[in-house]
Amino acid sequence: VLDSQYGMYVWPCAVVLAQYVWAQRGSLPGKRVLEVGAGVSLPGVLAAKYGARVVLSDSEELPRCLQNCRRSCLENQLPHIPVIGLTWGRVSPELLSLAPVDVILGSDVFFDPKDFEDILSMVYFLLEKNPHAQFWTTYQVRSADWSIEALLCKWKLKSTLVPLHSFGADKEHLASSSLPGRHTIEMMIISLAQSDGT
């Protein structure tokens, strides 16, 4: 039976995002990286292994997920990585006091449509504070009816699809899962839209 706290598993999206992190490994040393909805933290832990200064976060309402983040750090000999509680859509002292970031990571955070705007409002807040930053995210296509396009426009954000073959993530074994159902994974980079409306 799956735990109701979804962050207790390595989902296919995390593997694909970790593959992108690996493909970008040469640019990571010294970069400031925040992983949101980190769960078991595979992408963030990998970024730290390649020299990024990483902060891991998951919902402050899910202490077991935060504990899982800490356990992943310890298992990977990275006890110094900060793990903080950040709840999507909530302005908290932890969010307000975050150090500058260059990259935000989020694997499979676009899971439940009721959370989409909360996620994008937090991403917008972080990108406004760090205009050069990017949000690297992978998501599983679960419904043709689900889209974040209108919300991207509302929050003055733009997305660029990253083809999986461009970073070697189009291999069956990377995005496969023993869980039932189809596992079509997409990757995109979200950034601030330019003031000219693009």
Coordinates of N, CA and C in Angstrom, one line a residue:
V1 N 0.9 -1.2 0.0 CA 0.0 0.0 0.0 C 0.9 1.2 0.0
L2 N 0.6 2.2 -0.9 CA 1.4 3.4 -1.0 C 1.1 4.3 0.2
D3 N 2.2 4.8 0.8 CA 2.1 5.8 1.9 C 1.4 7.0 1.3
S4 N 0.5 7.6 2.1 CA -0.2 8.8 1.7 C 0.8 10.0 1.5
Q5 N 1.9 9.9 2.1 CA 2.9 11.0 2.0 C 3.8 10.5 0.8
Y6 N 3.5 11.1 -0.4 CA 4.1 10.6 -1.6 C 5.6 10.8 -1.7
G7 N 6.1 11.6 -0.8 CA 7.6 11.9 -0.8 C 8.4 10.7 -0.2
M8 N 7.8 9.6 0.0 CA 8.5 8.5 0.6 C 9.0 7.5 -0.4
Y9 N 8.9 7.9 -1.7 CA 9.3 7.0 -2.8 C 10.2 7.7 -3.8
V10 N 11.0 7.0 -4.5 CA 11.7 7.5 -5.7 C 10.8 7.3 -6.9
W11 N 10.2 8.4 -7.4 CA 9.2 8.3 -8.5 C 10.0 8.5 -9.8
P12 N 9.5 8.0 -10.9 CA 10.2 8.1 -12.2 C 10.6 9.5 -12.5
C13 N 9.8 10.5 -12.2 CA 10.2 11.9 -12.5 C 11.5 12.3 -11.8
A14 N 11.7 11.8 -10.6 CA 13.0 12.1 -9.9 C 14.2 11.6 -10.6
V15 N 14.0 10.4 -11.2 CA 15.1 9.8 -11.9 C 15.4 10.6 -13.1
V16 N 14.4 11.0 -13.8 CA 14.6 11.8 -15.1 C 15.2 13.2 -14.7
L17 N 14.8 13.8 -13.6 CA 15.4 15.1 -13.3 C 16.8 14.9 -12.8
A18 N 17.1 13.8 -12.1 CA 18.5 13.5 -11.7 C 19.4 13.3 -12.9
Q19 N 18.8 12.7 -14.0 CA 19.6 12.6 -15.2 C 19.9 13.9 -15.8
Y20 N 19.0 14.9 -15.7 CA 19.2 16.2 -16.2 C 20.3 16.9 -15.4
V21 N 20.2 16.7 -14.1 CA 21.2 17.3 -13.2 C 22.6 16.7 -13.5
W22 N 22.6 15.4 -13.8 CA 23.9 14.8 -14.2 C 24.4 15.4 -15.5
A23 N 23.5 15.6 -16.4 CA 23.9 16.2 -17.7 C 24.5 17.6 -17.5
Q24 N 24.0 18.3 -16.5 CA 24.4 19.7 -16.2 C 25.5 19.8 -15.2
R25 N 26.1 18.6 -14.8 CA 27.0 18.5 -13.7 C 28.2 19.5 -13.8
G26 N 28.7 19.8 -15.0 CA 29.8 20.7 -15.2 C 29.5 22.1 -14.8
S27 N 28.2 22.5 -14.8 CA 27.9 23.9 -14.4 C 27.5 24.0 -13.0
L28 N 27.4 22.9 -12.2 CA 26.9 22.9 -10.9 C 27.8 23.4 -9.8
P29 N 29.1 23.2 -9.8 CA 30.0 23.6 -8.7 C 29.7 25.1 -8.3
G30 N 29.4 25.3 -7.0 CA 29.2 26.6 -6.5 C 27.8 27.2 -6.7
K31 N 27.0 26.5 -7.6 CA 25.6 27.0 -7.8 C 24.8 26.8 -6.5
R32 N 23.8 27.7 -6.3 CA 22.9 27.6 -5.1 C 21.6 27.0 -5.6
V33 N 21.3 25.8 -5.1 CA 20.2 25.0 -5.5 C 19.2 24.7 -4.4
L34 N 18.0 24.9 -4.7 CA 16.9 24.6 -3.8 C 16.0 23.5 -4.4
E35 N 15.8 22.4 -3.7 CA 14.9 21.4 -4.2 C 13.6 21.5 -3.4
V36 N 12.5 21.7 -4.1 CA 11.2 21.8 -3.4 C 10.4 20.5 -3.6
G37 N 9.6 20.2 -2.6 CA 8.9 18.9 -2.6 C 9.9 17.7 -2.8
A38 N 11.0 17.8 -2.0 CA 12.1 17.0 -2.3 C 11.9 15.5 -2.0
G39 N 11.1 15.1 -1.1 CA 10.9 13.7 -0.8 C 12.2 13.0 -0.5
V40 N 12.5 12.0 -1.2 CA 13.8 11.3 -1.0 C 15.0 12.0 -1.6
S41 N 14.8 13.1 -2.3 CA 15.8 14.1 -2.6 C 16.9 13.7 -3.6
L42 N 16.5 12.7 -4.5 CA 17.5 12.2 -5.5 C 18.2 13.4 -6.3
P43 N 17.4 14.3 -6.9 CA 18.0 15.3 -7.7 C 18.9 16.2 -6.9
G44 N 18.4 16.6 -5.7 CA 19.2 17.6 -4.9 C 20.4 16.9 -4.3
V45 N 20.4 15.7 -3.9 CA 21.5 15.0 -3.4 C 22.6 14.9 -4.5
L46 N 22.1 14.5 -5.7 CA 23.1 14.4 -6.9 C 23.7 15.8 -7.2
A47 N 22.9 16.9 -7.1 CA 23.5 18.2 -7.3 C 24.6 18.5 -6.3
A48 N 24.3 18.1 -5.0 CA 25.3 18.4 -4.0 C 26.6 17.6 -4.2
K49 N 26.4 16.3 -4.7 CA 27.6 15.5 -5.0 C 28.5 16.1 -6.1
Y50 N 27.9 17.0 -6.9 CA 28.6 17.6 -8.0 C 29.0 19.1 -7.6
G51 N 28.9 19.4 -6.4 CA 29.5 20.7 -5.9 C 28.5 21.8 -5.7
A52 N 27.2 21.6 -5.9 CA 26.3 22.7 -5.7 C 26.0 22.8 -4.2
R53 N 25.7 24.1 -3.8 CA 25.3 24.3 -2.5 C 23.8 24.2 -2.4
V54 N 23.4 23.1 -1.8 CA 22.0 22.6 -1.9 C 21.2 22.9 -0.6
V55 N 20.0 23.3 -0.7 CA 19.0 23.3 0.4 C 17.8 22.4 -0.1
L56 N 17.5 21.4 0.8 CA 16.3 20.6 0.5 C 15.1 21.0 1.2
S57 N 13.9 20.9 0.6 CA 12.7 21.3 1.3 C 11.6 20.4 0.9
D58 N 10.7 20.3 1.9 CA 9.4 19.6 1.6 C 8.4 20.3 2.6
S59 N 7.2 19.9 2.5 CA 6.1 20.6 3.3 C 6.4 20.5 4.8
E60 N 6.2 21.6 5.5 CA 6.4 21.6 6.9 C 5.3 20.7 7.6
E61 N 4.3 20.4 6.9 CA 3.2 19.6 7.4 C 3.5 18.1 7.2
L62 N 4.6 17.7 6.6 CA 4.9 16.3 6.4 C 6.3 16.0 7.0
P63 N 6.3 15.9 8.3 CA 7.6 15.6 9.0 C 8.3 14.4 8.6
R64 N 7.5 13.3 8.2 CA 8.2 12.1 7.7 C 9.0 12.3 6.4
C65 N 8.4 13.2 5.6 CA 9.1 13.5 4.4 C 10.4 14.3 4.7
L66 N 10.3 15.2 5.6 CA 11.5 16.0 6.0 C 12.6 15.0 6.6
Q67 N 12.1 14.1 7.4 CA 13.0 13.1 8.0 C 13.6 12.3 6.9
N68 N 12.9 11.9 5.8 CA 13.4 11.2 4.7 C 14.5 12.0 4.0
C69 N 14.3 13.3 3.8 CA 15.3 14.1 3.2 C 16.6 14.0 4.0
R70 N 16.5 14.2 5.3 CA 17.7 14.1 6.2 C 18.4 12.7 6.1
R71 N 17.6 11.7 6.1 CA 18.1 10.3 6.0 C 18.9 10.2 4.6
S72 N 18.3 10.7 3.5 CA 19.0 10.6 2.3 C 20.4 11.3 2.3
C73 N 20.4 12.5 3.0 CA 21.7 13.2 3.1 C 22.7 12.4 3.9
L74 N 22.3 11.8 5.0 CA 23.2 11.0 5.8 C 23.7 9.8 5.1
E75 N 22.8 9.1 4.4 CA 23.1 7.9 3.6 C 24.1 8.2 2.5
N76 N 24.1 9.5 2.0 CA 25.0 9.9 0.9 C 26.2 10.7 1.4
Q77 N 26.5 10.6 2.7 CA 27.6 11.3 3.4 C 27.5 12.8 3.1
L78 N 26.3 13.4 3.2 CA 26.1 14.8 3.0 C 25.4 15.4 4.3
P79 N 25.9 15.2 5.5 CA 25.1 15.6 6.7 C 25.0 17.1 6.8
H80 N 25.7 17.9 6.0 CA 25.7 19.4 6.2 C 24.6 20.0 5.4
I81 N 23.9 19.3 4.5 CA 22.8 19.9 3.7 C 21.6 20.3 4.6
P82 N 21.3 21.6 4.5 CA 20.1 22.0 5.3 C 18.8 21.4 4.7
V83 N 17.9 21.0 5.6 CA 16.6 20.5 5.2 C 15.6 21.4 5.9
I84 N 14.7 22.0 5.2 CA 13.7 23.0 5.8 C 12.3 22.7 5.3
G85 N 11.4 23.1 6.1 CA 10.0 22.9 5.8 C 9.5 24.1 5.0
L86 N 9.1 23.9 3.8 CA 8.4 25.0 2.9 C 7.1 24.4 2.4
T87 N 6.0 25.0 2.7 CA 4.8 24.5 2.2 C 4.3 25.4 1.1
W88 N 4.0 24.8 0.0 CA 3.6 25.5 -1.2 C 2.4 26.5 -0.9
G89 N 2.6 27.7 -1.4 CA 1.5 28.7 -1.3 C 1.5 29.4 0.1
R90 N 2.4 29.1 0.9 CA 2.4 29.7 2.3 C 3.7 30.5 2.4
V91 N 3.5 31.8 2.8 CA 4.6 32.7 3.0 C 5.0 32.4 4.5
S92 N 6.2 31.9 4.7 CA 6.7 31.6 6.0 C 8.1 32.2 6.2
P93 N 8.5 32.3 7.5 CA 9.8 32.9 7.8 C 10.9 32.1 7.0
E94 N 10.8 30.8 6.9 CA 11.8 30.0 6.2 C 11.9 30.4 4.7
L95 N 10.7 30.7 4.1 CA 10.7 31.1 2.7 C 11.3 32.5 2.6
L96 N 10.9 33.4 3.5 CA 11.4 34.8 3.4 C 12.9 34.9 3.7
S97 N 13.4 34.0 4.5 CA 14.8 34.1 4.8 C 15.8 33.2 4.0
L98 N 15.2 32.6 2.9 CA 16.1 31.8 2.0 C 17.2 32.6 1.4
A99 N 18.4 32.0 1.4 CA 19.5 32.7 0.7 C 19.2 32.7 -0.8
P100 N 19.9 33.5 -1.6 CA 19.7 33.5 -3.0 C 19.9 32.1 -3.6
V101 N 19.1 31.9 -4.8 CA 19.2 30.6 -5.5 C 19.5 30.8 -6.9
D102 N 20.2 29.9 -7.6 CA 20.4 29.9 -9.0 C 19.5 28.9 -9.7
V103 N 19.2 27.8 -9.1 CA 18.4 26.7 -9.6 C 17.4 26.2 -8.6
I104 N 16.1 26.1 -9.0 CA 15.1 25.4 -8.2 C 14.8 24.1 -8.9
L105 N 14.8 23.0 -8.1 CA 14.5 21.7 -8.6 C 13.2 21.3 -8.1
G106 N 12.4 20.6 -8.9 CA 11.1 20.0 -8.5 C 10.7 18.9 -9.4
S107 N 10.7 17.7 -8.8 CA 10.3 16.5 -9.6 C 8.9 16.1 -9.2
D108 N 8.0 16.0 -10.2 CA 6.7 15.5 -10.0 C 5.9 16.4 -9.0
V109 N 6.2 17.7 -8.9 CA 5.4 18.5 -8.0 C 4.1 18.9 -8.6
F110 N 4.0 18.8 -9.9 CA 2.7 19.0 -10.6 C 1.9 17.7 -10.6
F111 N 1.5 17.3 -9.5 CA 0.8 16.0 -9.3 C -0.7 16.2 -9.1
D112 N -1.1 17.1 -8.2 CA -2.5 17.4 -7.9 C -2.8 18.8 -8.3
P113 N -3.8 18.9 -9.3 CA -4.1 20.3 -9.8 C -4.5 21.3 -8.7
K114 N -5.0 20.9 -7.6 CA -5.3 21.9 -6.5 C -4.0 22.6 -6.0
D115 N -2.9 22.0 -6.2 CA -1.6 22.5 -5.8 C -0.9 23.4 -6.8
F116 N -1.3 23.3 -8.1 CA -0.6 24.0 -9.1 C -0.3 25.4 -8.9
E117 N -1.4 26.2 -8.5 CA -1.2 27.6 -8.3 C -0.3 27.9 -7.1
D118 N -0.4 27.1 -6.0 CA 0.4 27.3 -4.9 C 1.9 27.1 -5.2
I119 N 2.2 26.1 -6.0 CA 3.5 25.8 -6.5 C 4.1 27.0 -7.3
L120 N 3.3 27.4 -8.3 CA 3.7 28.5 -9.2 C 3.8 29.8 -8.5
S121 N 3.0 30.1 -7.5 CA 3.1 31.3 -6.7 C 4.4 31.3 -5.9
M122 N 4.8 30.2 -5.4 CA 6.1 30.1 -4.6 C 7.3 30.3 -5.6
V123 N 7.2 29.6 -6.8 CA 8.2 29.7 -7.8 C 8.4 31.1 -8.2
Y124 N 7.2 31.8 -8.5 CA 7.3 33.2 -8.9 C 8.0 34.1 -7.8
F125 N 7.6 33.9 -6.6 CA 8.2 34.6 -5.5 C 9.7 34.4 -5.5
L126 N 10.2 33.2 -5.6 CA 11.6 32.9 -5.6 C 12.3 33.5 -6.9
L127 N 11.7 33.4 -8.0 CA 12.3 34.0 -9.2 C 12.3 35.5 -9.2
E128 N 11.3 36.1 -8.6 CA 11.3 37.6 -8.5 C 12.5 38.0 -7.6
K129 N 12.8 37.2 -6.6 CA 13.9 37.5 -5.7 C 15.3 37.2 -6.4
N130 N 15.2 36.3 -7.4 CA 16.4 35.8 -8.1 C 16.1 35.7 -9.6
P131 N 16.1 36.9 -10.2 CA 15.6 36.9 -11.6 C 16.4 36.1 -12.6
H132 N 17.6 35.8 -12.3 CA 18.5 34.9 -13.2 C 18.2 33.4 -13.0
A133 N 17.5 33.1 -11.9 CA 17.3 31.7 -11.6 C 16.3 31.0 -12.6
Q134 N 16.4 29.6 -12.5 CA 15.5 28.8 -13.3 C 14.9 27.7 -12.4
F135 N 13.7 27.3 -12.8 CA 13.0 26.2 -12.1 C 13.1 25.0 -13.1
W136 N 13.9 24.0 -12.7 CA 14.0 22.8 -13.5 C 13.0 21.8 -13.0
T137 N 12.0 21.3 -13.8 CA 11.0 20.5 -13.2 C 10.6 19.4 -14.2
T138 N 10.4 18.2 -13.7 CA 9.9 17.1 -14.5 C 8.5 16.7 -13.9
Y139 N 7.6 16.3 -14.8 CA 6.3 15.9 -14.4 C 5.8 14.7 -15.2
Q140 N 4.9 14.0 -14.6 CA 4.3 12.9 -15.3 C 3.0 13.3 -16.0
V141 N 2.8 13.0 -17.2 CA 1.5 13.4 -17.9 C 0.5 12.4 -17.5
R142 N -0.5 12.9 -16.7 CA -1.5 12.1 -16.1 C -2.9 12.3 -16.7
S143 N -3.1 13.5 -17.2 CA -4.4 13.8 -17.8 C -4.2 14.9 -18.8
A144 N -4.9 14.7 -20.0 CA -4.8 15.7 -21.0 C -5.5 17.0 -20.6
D145 N -6.3 16.9 -19.6 CA -7.1 18.1 -19.1 C -6.3 19.0 -18.2
W146 N -5.2 18.5 -17.7 CA -4.4 19.3 -16.7 C -3.3 20.1 -17.5
S147 N -3.3 21.4 -17.2 CA -2.4 22.3 -17.8 C -2.0 23.4 -16.9
I148 N -0.8 23.9 -17.0 CA -0.4 25.0 -16.2 C -0.2 26.3 -17.0
E149 N -0.5 26.2 -18.3 CA -0.3 27.3 -19.2 C -1.0 28.6 -18.7
A150 N -2.2 28.5 -18.4 CA -2.9 29.7 -17.9 C -2.3 30.3 -16.6
L151 N -1.9 29.4 -15.7 CA -1.2 29.8 -14.5 C 0.1 30.4 -14.8
L152 N 0.9 29.9 -15.7 CA 2.2 30.5 -16.1 C 2.0 31.9 -16.6
C153 N 0.9 32.1 -17.4 CA 0.6 33.5 -17.9 C 0.2 34.4 -16.7
K154 N -0.6 33.9 -15.9 CA -1.1 34.7 -14.7 C 0.1 35.1 -13.8
W155 N 1.1 34.2 -13.6 CA 2.2 34.5 -12.7 C 3.4 35.1 -13.5
K156 N 3.2 35.5 -14.8 CA 4.3 36.1 -15.6 C 5.5 35.2 -15.6
L157 N 5.2 33.9 -15.9 CA 6.3 32.9 -16.1 C 6.3 32.3 -17.4
K158 N 7.4 31.8 -17.9 CA 7.4 31.1 -19.2 C 8.1 29.8 -19.0
S159 N 7.7 28.8 -19.9 CA 8.3 27.5 -19.8 C 8.9 27.1 -21.1
T160 N 9.9 26.4 -21.0 CA 10.6 25.8 -22.2 C 10.7 24.3 -22.0
L161 N 10.1 23.6 -22.9 CA 10.2 22.1 -22.9 C 11.6 21.7 -23.2
V162 N 12.1 20.7 -22.5 CA 13.4 20.1 -22.7 C 13.2 18.7 -23.2
P163 N 13.5 18.4 -24.4 CA 13.3 17.0 -24.9 C 14.2 16.0 -24.2
L164 N 13.6 14.9 -23.7 CA 14.3 13.9 -22.9 C 15.5 13.4 -23.7
H165 N 15.4 13.3 -25.0 CA 16.6 12.7 -25.7 C 17.8 13.6 -25.7
S166 N 17.5 14.9 -25.4 CA 18.6 15.9 -25.4 C 19.6 15.7 -24.2
F167 N 19.1 15.0 -23.2 CA 20.0 14.7 -22.1 C 20.0 13.2 -21.7
G168 N 19.7 12.4 -22.7 CA 19.8 10.9 -22.5 C 18.8 10.3 -21.6
A169 N 17.6 11.0 -21.4 CA 16.6 10.5 -20.5 C 15.5 9.8 -21.2
D170 N 15.6 9.5 -22.5 CA 14.5 8.9 -23.2 C 14.7 7.4 -23.2
K171 N 15.5 6.9 -22.3 CA 15.7 5.4 -22.2 C 14.6 4.8 -21.3
E172 N 14.0 3.7 -21.7 CA 12.9 3.1 -21.0 C 13.2 2.9 -19.5
H173 N 14.5 2.4 -19.2 CA 14.8 2.1 -17.8 C 14.8 3.3 -16.9
L174 N 15.0 4.5 -17.5 CA 15.1 5.7 -16.6 C 13.8 6.1 -16.1
A175 N 12.7 6.1 -16.9 CA 11.4 6.6 -16.5 C 10.4 5.5 -16.2
S176 N 10.9 4.2 -16.1 CA 10.0 3.1 -15.8 C 9.7 3.1 -14.3
S177 N 8.7 2.3 -14.0 CA 8.3 2.2 -12.6 C 7.6 0.8 -12.5
S178 N 7.7 0.3 -11.3 CA 6.9 -0.9 -11.0 C 5.5 -0.6 -10.7
L179 N 5.2 0.7 -10.6 CA 3.8 1.1 -10.2 C 2.9 1.0 -11.5
P180 N 1.6 0.7 -11.3 CA 0.8 0.5 -12.5 C 0.6 1.8 -13.3
G181 N 0.2 1.7 -14.5 CA -0.1 2.9 -15.4 C 1.0 3.3 -16.3
R182 N 0.7 4.2 -17.2 CA 1.6 4.8 -18.1 C 2.5 5.8 -17.4
H183 N 3.7 5.9 -17.8 CA 4.6 6.8 -17.2 C 5.3 7.7 -18.2
T184 N 4.5 8.6 -18.8 CA 5.1 9.6 -19.8 C 5.6 10.7 -19.0
I185 N 6.9 11.0 -19.1 CA 7.6 12.0 -18.3 C 7.9 13.2 -19.2
E186 N 7.7 14.4 -18.8 CA 8.2 15.6 -19.5 C 9.1 16.4 -18.6
M187 N 9.9 17.2 -19.3 CA 10.8 18.1 -18.5 C 10.7 19.5 -19.1
M188 N 10.6 20.5 -18.2 CA 10.6 21.9 -18.6 C 11.4 22.7 -17.7
I189 N 11.8 23.9 -18.2 CA 12.5 24.9 -17.4 C 11.6 26.1 -17.4
I190 N 11.3 26.6 -16.2 CA 10.4 27.7 -16.0 C 11.3 28.9 -15.5
S191 N 11.0 30.0 -16.1 CA 11.7 31.2 -15.7 C 10.8 32.4 -15.8
L192 N 11.2 33.6 -15.4 CA 10.4 34.8 -15.5 C 10.2 35.1 -16.9
A193 N 9.0 35.5 -17.3 CA 8.7 36.0 -18.6 C 9.3 37.4 -18.7
Q194 N 9.7 37.7 -19.9 CA 10.3 39.1 -20.2 C 9.2 40.1 -20.1
S195 N 9.6 41.3 -19.8 CA 8.6 42.4 -19.7 C 7.8 42.7 -21.0
D196 N 8.3 42.2 -22.1 CA 7.7 42.5 -23.4 C 6.5 41.5 -23.7
G197 N 6.2 40.6 -22.7 CA 5.1 39.7 -22.8 C 5.5 38.3 -23.2
T198 N 6.8 38.0 -23.4 CA 7.2 36.7 -23.9 C 7.3 35.8 -22.7

